PDB file of C-alpha atoms in Angstrom:
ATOM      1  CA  UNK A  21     -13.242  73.345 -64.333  1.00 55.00           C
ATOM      2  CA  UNK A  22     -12.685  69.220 -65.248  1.00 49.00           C
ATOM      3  CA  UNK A  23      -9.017  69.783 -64.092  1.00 49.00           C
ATOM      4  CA  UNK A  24      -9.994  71.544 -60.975  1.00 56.00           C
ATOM      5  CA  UNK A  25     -12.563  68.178 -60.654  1.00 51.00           C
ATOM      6  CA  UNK A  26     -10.193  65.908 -61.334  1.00 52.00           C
ATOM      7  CA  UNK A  27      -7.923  67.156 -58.379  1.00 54.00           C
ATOM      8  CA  UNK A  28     -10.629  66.936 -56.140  1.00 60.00           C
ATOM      9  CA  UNK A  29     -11.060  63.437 -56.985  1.00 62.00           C
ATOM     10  CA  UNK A  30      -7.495  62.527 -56.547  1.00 63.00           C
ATOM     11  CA  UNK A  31      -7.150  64.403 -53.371  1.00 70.00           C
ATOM     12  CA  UNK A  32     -10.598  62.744 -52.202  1.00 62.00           C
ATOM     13  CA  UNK A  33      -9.107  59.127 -53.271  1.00 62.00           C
ATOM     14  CA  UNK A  34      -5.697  59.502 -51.460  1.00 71.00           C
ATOM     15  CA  UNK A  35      -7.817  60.717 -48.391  1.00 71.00           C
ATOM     16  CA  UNK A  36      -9.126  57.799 -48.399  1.00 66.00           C
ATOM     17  CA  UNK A  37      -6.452  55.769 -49.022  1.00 74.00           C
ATOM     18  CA  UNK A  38      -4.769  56.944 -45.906  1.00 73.00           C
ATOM     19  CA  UNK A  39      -7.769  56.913 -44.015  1.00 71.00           C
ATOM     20  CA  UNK A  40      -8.118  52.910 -45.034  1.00 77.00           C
ATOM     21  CA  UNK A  41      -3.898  52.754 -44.133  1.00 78.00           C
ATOM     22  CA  UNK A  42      -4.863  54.303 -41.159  1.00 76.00           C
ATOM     23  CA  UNK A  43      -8.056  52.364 -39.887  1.00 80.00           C
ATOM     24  CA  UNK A  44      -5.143  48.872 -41.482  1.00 75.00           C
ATOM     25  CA  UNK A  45      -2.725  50.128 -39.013  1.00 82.00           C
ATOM     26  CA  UNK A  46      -4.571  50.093 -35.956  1.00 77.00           C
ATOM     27  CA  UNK A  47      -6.385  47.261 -36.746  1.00 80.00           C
ATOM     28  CA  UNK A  48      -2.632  44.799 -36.679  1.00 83.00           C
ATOM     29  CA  UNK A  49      -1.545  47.226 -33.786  1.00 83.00           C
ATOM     30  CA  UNK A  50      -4.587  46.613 -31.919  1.00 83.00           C
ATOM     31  CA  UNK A  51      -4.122  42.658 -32.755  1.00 81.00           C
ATOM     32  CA  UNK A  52       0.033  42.582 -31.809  1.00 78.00           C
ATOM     33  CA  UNK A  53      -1.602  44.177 -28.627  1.00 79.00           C
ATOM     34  CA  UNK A  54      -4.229  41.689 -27.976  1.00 76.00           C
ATOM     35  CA  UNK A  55      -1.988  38.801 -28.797  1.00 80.00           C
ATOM     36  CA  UNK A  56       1.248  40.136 -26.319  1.00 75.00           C
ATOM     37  CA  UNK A  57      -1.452  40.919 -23.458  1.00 78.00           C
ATOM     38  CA  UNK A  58      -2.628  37.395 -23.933  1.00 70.00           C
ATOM     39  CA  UNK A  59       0.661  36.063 -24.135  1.00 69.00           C
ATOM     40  CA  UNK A  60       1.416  37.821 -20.974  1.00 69.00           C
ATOM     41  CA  UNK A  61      -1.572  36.855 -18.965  1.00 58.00           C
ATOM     42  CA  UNK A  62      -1.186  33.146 -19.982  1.00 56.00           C
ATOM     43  CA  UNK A  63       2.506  32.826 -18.931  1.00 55.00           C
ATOM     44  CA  UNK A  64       1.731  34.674 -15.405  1.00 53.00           C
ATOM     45  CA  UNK A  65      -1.273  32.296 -14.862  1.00 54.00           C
ATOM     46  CA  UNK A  66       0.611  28.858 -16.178  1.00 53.00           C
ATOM     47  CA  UNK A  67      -0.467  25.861 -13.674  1.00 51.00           C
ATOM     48  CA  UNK A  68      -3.541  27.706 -12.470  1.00 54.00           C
ATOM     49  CA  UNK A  69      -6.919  26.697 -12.321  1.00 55.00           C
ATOM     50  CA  UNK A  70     -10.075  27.743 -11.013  1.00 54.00           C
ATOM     51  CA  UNK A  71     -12.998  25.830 -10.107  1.00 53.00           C
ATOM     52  CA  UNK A  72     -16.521  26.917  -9.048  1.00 51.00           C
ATOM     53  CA  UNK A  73     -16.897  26.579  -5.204  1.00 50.00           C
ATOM     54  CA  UNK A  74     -20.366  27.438  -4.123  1.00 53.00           C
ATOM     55  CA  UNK A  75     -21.112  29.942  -7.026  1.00 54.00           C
ATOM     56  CA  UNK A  76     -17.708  31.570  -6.702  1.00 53.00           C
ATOM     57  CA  UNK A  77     -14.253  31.066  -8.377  1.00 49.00           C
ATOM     58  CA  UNK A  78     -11.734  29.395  -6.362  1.00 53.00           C
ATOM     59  CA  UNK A  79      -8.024  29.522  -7.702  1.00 55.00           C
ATOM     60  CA  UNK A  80      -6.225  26.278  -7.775  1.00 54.00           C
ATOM     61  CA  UNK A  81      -2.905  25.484  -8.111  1.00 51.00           C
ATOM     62  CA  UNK A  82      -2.304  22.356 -10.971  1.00 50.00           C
ATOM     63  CA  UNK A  83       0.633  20.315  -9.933  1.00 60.00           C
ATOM     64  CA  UNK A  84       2.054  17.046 -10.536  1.00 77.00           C
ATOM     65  CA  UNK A  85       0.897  15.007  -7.924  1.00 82.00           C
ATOM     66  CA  UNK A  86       3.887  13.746  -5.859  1.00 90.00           C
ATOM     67  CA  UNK A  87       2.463   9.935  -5.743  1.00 91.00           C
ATOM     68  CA  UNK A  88       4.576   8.233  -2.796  1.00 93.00           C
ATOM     69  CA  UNK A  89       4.250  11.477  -0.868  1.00 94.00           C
ATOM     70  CA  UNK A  90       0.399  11.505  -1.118  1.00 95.00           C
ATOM     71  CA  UNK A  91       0.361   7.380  -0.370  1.00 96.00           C
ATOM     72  CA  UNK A  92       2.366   7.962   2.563  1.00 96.00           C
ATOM     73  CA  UNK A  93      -0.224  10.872   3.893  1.00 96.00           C
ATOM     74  CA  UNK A  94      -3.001   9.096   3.642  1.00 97.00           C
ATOM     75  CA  UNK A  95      -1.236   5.550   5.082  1.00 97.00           C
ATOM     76  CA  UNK A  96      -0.449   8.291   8.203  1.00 97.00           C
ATOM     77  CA  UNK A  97      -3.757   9.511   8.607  1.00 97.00           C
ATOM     78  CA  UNK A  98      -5.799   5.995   8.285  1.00 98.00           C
ATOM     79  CA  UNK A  99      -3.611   4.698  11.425  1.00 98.00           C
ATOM     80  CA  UNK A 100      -4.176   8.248  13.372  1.00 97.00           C
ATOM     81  CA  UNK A 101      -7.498   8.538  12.904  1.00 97.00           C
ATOM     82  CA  UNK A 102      -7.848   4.333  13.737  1.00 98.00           C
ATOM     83  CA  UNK A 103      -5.590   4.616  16.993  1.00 97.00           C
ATOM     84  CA  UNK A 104      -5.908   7.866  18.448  1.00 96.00           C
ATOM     85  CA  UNK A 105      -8.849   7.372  20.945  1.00 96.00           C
ATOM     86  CA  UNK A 106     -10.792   8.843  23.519  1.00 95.00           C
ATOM     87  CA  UNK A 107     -12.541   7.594  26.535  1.00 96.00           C
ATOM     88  CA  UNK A 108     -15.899   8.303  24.967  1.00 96.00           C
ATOM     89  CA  UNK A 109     -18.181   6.113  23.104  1.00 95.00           C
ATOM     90  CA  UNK A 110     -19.078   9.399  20.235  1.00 96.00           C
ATOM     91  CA  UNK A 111     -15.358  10.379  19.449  1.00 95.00           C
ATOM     92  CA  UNK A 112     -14.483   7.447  19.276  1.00 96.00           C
ATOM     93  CA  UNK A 113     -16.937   6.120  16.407  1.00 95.00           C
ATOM     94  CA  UNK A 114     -16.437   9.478  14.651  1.00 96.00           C
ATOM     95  CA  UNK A 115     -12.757   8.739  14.389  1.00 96.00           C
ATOM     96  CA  UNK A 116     -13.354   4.836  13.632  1.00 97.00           C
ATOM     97  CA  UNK A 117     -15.805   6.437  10.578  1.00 97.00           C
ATOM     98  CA  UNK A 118     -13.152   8.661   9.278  1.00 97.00           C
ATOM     99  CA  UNK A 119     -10.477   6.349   9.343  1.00 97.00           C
ATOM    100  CA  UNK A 120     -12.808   4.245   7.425  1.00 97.00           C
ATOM    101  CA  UNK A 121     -13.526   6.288   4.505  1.00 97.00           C
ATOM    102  CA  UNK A 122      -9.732   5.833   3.725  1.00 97.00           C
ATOM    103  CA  UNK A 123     -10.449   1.917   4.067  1.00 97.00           C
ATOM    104  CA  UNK A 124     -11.826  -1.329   2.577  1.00 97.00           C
ATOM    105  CA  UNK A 125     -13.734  -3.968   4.351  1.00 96.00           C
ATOM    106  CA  UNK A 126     -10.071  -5.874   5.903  1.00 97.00           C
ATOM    107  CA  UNK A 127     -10.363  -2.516   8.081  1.00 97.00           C
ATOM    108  CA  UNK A 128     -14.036  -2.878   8.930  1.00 97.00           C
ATOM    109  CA  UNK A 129     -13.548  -6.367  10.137  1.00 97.00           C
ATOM    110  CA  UNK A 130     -10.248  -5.642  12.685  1.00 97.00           C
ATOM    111  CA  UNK A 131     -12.369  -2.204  13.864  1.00 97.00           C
ATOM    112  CA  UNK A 132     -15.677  -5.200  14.566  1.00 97.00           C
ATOM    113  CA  UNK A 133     -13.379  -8.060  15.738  1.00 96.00           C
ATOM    114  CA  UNK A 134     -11.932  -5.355  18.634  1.00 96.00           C
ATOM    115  CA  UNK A 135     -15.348  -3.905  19.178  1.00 95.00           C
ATOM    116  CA  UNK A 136     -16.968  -7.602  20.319  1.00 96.00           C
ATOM    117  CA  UNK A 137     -13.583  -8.407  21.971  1.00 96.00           C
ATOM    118  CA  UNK A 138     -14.516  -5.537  24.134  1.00 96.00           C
ATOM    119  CA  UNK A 139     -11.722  -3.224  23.165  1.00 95.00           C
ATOM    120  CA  UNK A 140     -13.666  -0.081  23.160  1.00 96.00           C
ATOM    121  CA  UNK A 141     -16.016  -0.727  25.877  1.00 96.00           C
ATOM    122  CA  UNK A 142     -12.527  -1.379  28.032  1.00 95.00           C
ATOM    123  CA  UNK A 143     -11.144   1.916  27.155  1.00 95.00           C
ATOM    124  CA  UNK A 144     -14.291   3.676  27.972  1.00 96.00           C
ATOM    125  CA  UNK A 145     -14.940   2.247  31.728  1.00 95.00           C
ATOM    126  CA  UNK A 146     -11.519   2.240  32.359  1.00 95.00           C
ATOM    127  CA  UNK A 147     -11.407   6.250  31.050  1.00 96.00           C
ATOM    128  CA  UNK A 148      -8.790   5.179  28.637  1.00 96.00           C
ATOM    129  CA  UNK A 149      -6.994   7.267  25.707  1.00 97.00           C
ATOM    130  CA  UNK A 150      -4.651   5.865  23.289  1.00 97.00           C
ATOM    131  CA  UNK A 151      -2.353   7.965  20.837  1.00 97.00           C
ATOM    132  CA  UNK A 152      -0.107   6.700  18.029  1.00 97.00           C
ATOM    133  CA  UNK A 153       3.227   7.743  16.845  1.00 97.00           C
ATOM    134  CA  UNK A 154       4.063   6.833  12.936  1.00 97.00           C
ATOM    135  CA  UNK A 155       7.853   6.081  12.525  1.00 97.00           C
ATOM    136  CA  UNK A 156       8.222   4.775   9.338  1.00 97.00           C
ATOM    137  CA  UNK A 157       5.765   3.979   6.164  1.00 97.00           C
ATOM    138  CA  UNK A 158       7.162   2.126   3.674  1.00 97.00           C
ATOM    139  CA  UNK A 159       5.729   1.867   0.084  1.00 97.00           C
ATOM    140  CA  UNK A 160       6.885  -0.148  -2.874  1.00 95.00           C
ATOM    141  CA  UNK A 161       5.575   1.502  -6.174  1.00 92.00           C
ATOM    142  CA  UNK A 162       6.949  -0.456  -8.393  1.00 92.00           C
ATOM    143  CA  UNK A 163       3.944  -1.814  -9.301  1.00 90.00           C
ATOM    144  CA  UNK A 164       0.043  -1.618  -8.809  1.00 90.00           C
ATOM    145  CA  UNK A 165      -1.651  -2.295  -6.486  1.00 90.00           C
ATOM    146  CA  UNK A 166       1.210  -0.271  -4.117  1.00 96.00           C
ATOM    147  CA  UNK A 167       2.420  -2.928  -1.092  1.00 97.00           C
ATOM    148  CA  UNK A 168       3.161  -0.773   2.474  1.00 98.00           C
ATOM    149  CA  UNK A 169       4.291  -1.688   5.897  1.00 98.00           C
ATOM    150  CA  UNK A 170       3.814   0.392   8.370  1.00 98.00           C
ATOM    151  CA  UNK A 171       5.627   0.775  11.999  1.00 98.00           C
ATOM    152  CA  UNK A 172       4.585   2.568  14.986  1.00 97.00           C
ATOM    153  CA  UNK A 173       4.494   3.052  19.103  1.00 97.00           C
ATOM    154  CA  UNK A 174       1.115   3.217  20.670  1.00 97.00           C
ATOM    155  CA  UNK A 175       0.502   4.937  23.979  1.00 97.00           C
ATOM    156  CA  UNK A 176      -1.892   3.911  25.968  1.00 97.00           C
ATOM    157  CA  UNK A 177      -2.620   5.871  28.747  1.00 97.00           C
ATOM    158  CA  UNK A 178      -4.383   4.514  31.792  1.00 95.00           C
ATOM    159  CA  UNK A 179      -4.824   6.307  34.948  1.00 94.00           C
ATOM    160  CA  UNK A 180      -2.092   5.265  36.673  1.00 94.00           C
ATOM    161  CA  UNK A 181       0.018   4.138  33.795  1.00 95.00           C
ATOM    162  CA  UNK A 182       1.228   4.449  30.538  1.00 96.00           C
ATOM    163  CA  UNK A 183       2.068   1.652  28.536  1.00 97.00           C
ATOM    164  CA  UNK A 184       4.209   1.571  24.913  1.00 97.00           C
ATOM    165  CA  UNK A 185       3.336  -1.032  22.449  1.00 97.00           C
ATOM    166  CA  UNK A 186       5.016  -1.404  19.303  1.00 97.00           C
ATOM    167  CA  UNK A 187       2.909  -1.724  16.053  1.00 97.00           C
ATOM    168  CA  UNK A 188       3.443  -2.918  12.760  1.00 98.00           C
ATOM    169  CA  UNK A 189       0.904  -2.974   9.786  1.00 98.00           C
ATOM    170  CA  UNK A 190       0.954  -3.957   5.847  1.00 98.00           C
ATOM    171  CA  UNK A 191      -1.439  -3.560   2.862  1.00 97.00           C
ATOM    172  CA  UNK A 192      -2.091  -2.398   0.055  1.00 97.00           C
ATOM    173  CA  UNK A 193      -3.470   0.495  -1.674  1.00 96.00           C
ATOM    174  CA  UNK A 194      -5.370   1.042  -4.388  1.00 95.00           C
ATOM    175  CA  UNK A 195      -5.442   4.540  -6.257  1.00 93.00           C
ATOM    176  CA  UNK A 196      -7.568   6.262  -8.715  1.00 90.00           C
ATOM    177  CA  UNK A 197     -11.006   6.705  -6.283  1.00 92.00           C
ATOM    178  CA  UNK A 198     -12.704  10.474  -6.485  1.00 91.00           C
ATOM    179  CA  UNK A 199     -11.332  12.687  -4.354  1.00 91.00           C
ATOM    180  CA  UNK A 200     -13.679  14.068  -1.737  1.00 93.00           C
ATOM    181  CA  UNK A 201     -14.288  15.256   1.469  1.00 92.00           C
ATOM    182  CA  UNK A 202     -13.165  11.773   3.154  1.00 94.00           C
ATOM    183  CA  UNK A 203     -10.915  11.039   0.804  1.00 95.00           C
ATOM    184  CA  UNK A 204      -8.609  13.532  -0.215  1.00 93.00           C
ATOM    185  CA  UNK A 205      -6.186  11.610  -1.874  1.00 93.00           C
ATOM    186  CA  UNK A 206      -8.422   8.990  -3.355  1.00 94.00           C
ATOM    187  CA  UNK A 207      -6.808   6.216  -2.341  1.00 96.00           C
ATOM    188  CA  UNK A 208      -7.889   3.229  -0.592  1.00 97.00           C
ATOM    189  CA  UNK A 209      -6.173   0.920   1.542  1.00 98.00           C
ATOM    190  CA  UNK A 210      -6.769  -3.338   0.916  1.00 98.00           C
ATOM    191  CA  UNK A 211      -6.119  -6.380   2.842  1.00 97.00           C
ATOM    192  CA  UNK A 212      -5.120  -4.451   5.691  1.00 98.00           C
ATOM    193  CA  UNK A 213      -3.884  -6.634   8.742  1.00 97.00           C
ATOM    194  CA  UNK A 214      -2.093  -6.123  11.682  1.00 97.00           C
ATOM    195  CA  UNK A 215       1.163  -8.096  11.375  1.00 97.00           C
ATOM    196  CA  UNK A 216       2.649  -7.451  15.326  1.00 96.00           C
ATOM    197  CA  UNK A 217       1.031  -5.580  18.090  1.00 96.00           C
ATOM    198  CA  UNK A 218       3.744  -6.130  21.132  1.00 95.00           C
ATOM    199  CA  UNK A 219       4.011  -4.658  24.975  1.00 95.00           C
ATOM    200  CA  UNK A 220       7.319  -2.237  24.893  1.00 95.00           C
ATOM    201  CA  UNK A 221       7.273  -0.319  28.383  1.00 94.00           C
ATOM    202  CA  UNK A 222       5.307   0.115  31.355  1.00 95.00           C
ATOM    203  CA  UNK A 223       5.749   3.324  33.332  1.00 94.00           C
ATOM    204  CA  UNK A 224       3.601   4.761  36.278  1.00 92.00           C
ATOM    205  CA  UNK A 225       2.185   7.783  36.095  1.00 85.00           C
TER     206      UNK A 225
END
């Protein structure tokens, strides 16, 4: 009877011995598991990141930033959006306001000096448009705050003619600013000035 108890006790203990080995065993399989899924999912997602757009998750792509790329964008779309004009007074303050966003004060003072000059109110009663072509931005970013020149053709185009001006531009600008809306880049051009603004062609339309 105490023998026949004794093997039920030794049965009962390696029972649950290999029950424990058992419950061991799935317990590190379960973590190798975990950790290669884990693994896995952080390789395939590497440079990703998401941000919360209007209460939902947006997936963005982290990159370096490509510096005199991103200066030379933002160079390009200041002079679009500051010469590319319309014959009306509202499209032509909504472009003069974007343009300005990218902008310190040396641009607000050209944009007034050409507005009491009569610039704008020319283009409009004469039913006006102007356009730019960018031919070559150059940036030295060597050091801070990043010089640029910047050369162009304008075409203005009058009713009965077109005229070509050549256009050259320098500055500075200065990086760092939140990116937003009107600023993509966050950059902002400095001591901008107009270095040569010169008559090319004339052609009849």
């Amino acid at each position: 009877m105490m023998f026949e108890k004794m093997k039920n006790i030794d049965t009962a203990f390696r029972q649950v011995r290999l029950f424990t080995m058992l419950i061991v065993m799935g317990a590190i399989i379960i973590s190798v598991f975990v950790i290669y899924r884990t693994t896995k999912v952080l390789a395939v997602n590497n440079g990703k990141v998401y941000v919360l757009v209007n209460g939902k998750l947006v997936e963005a792509i982290a990159q370096k930033r490509n510096i005199p790329v991103e200066l030379r964008d933002h160079i390009r779309t200041f002079h679009t959006l500051f010469f590319t004009l319309s014959p009306d007074e509202k499209a032509i303050r909504q472009q003069i306001t974007k343009a300005l966003y990218l902008a310190d004060g040396s641009a607000q003072r050209i944009y007034q000096n050409m507005k009491e000059a009569g610039f704008y109110n020319n283009l409009i009663s004469g039913n006006i448009s102007q356009t730019i072509e960018i031919e070559h931005i150059e940036v030295d970013t060597d050091k801070k705050p990043y010089r640029f020149r910047c050369t162009g053709k304008q075409y203005i185009t009058r009713p009965t003619s077109t005229l070509i001006r050549e256009i050259i531009t320098a500055g500075t600008i200065r990086t760092g600013l939140v990116q937003s809306d009107n600023n993509t880049h966050g950059f902002l051009i400095e001591r901008w000035e107009i270095v040569d603004n010169k008559d090319i062609k004339v052609s009849e339309r």
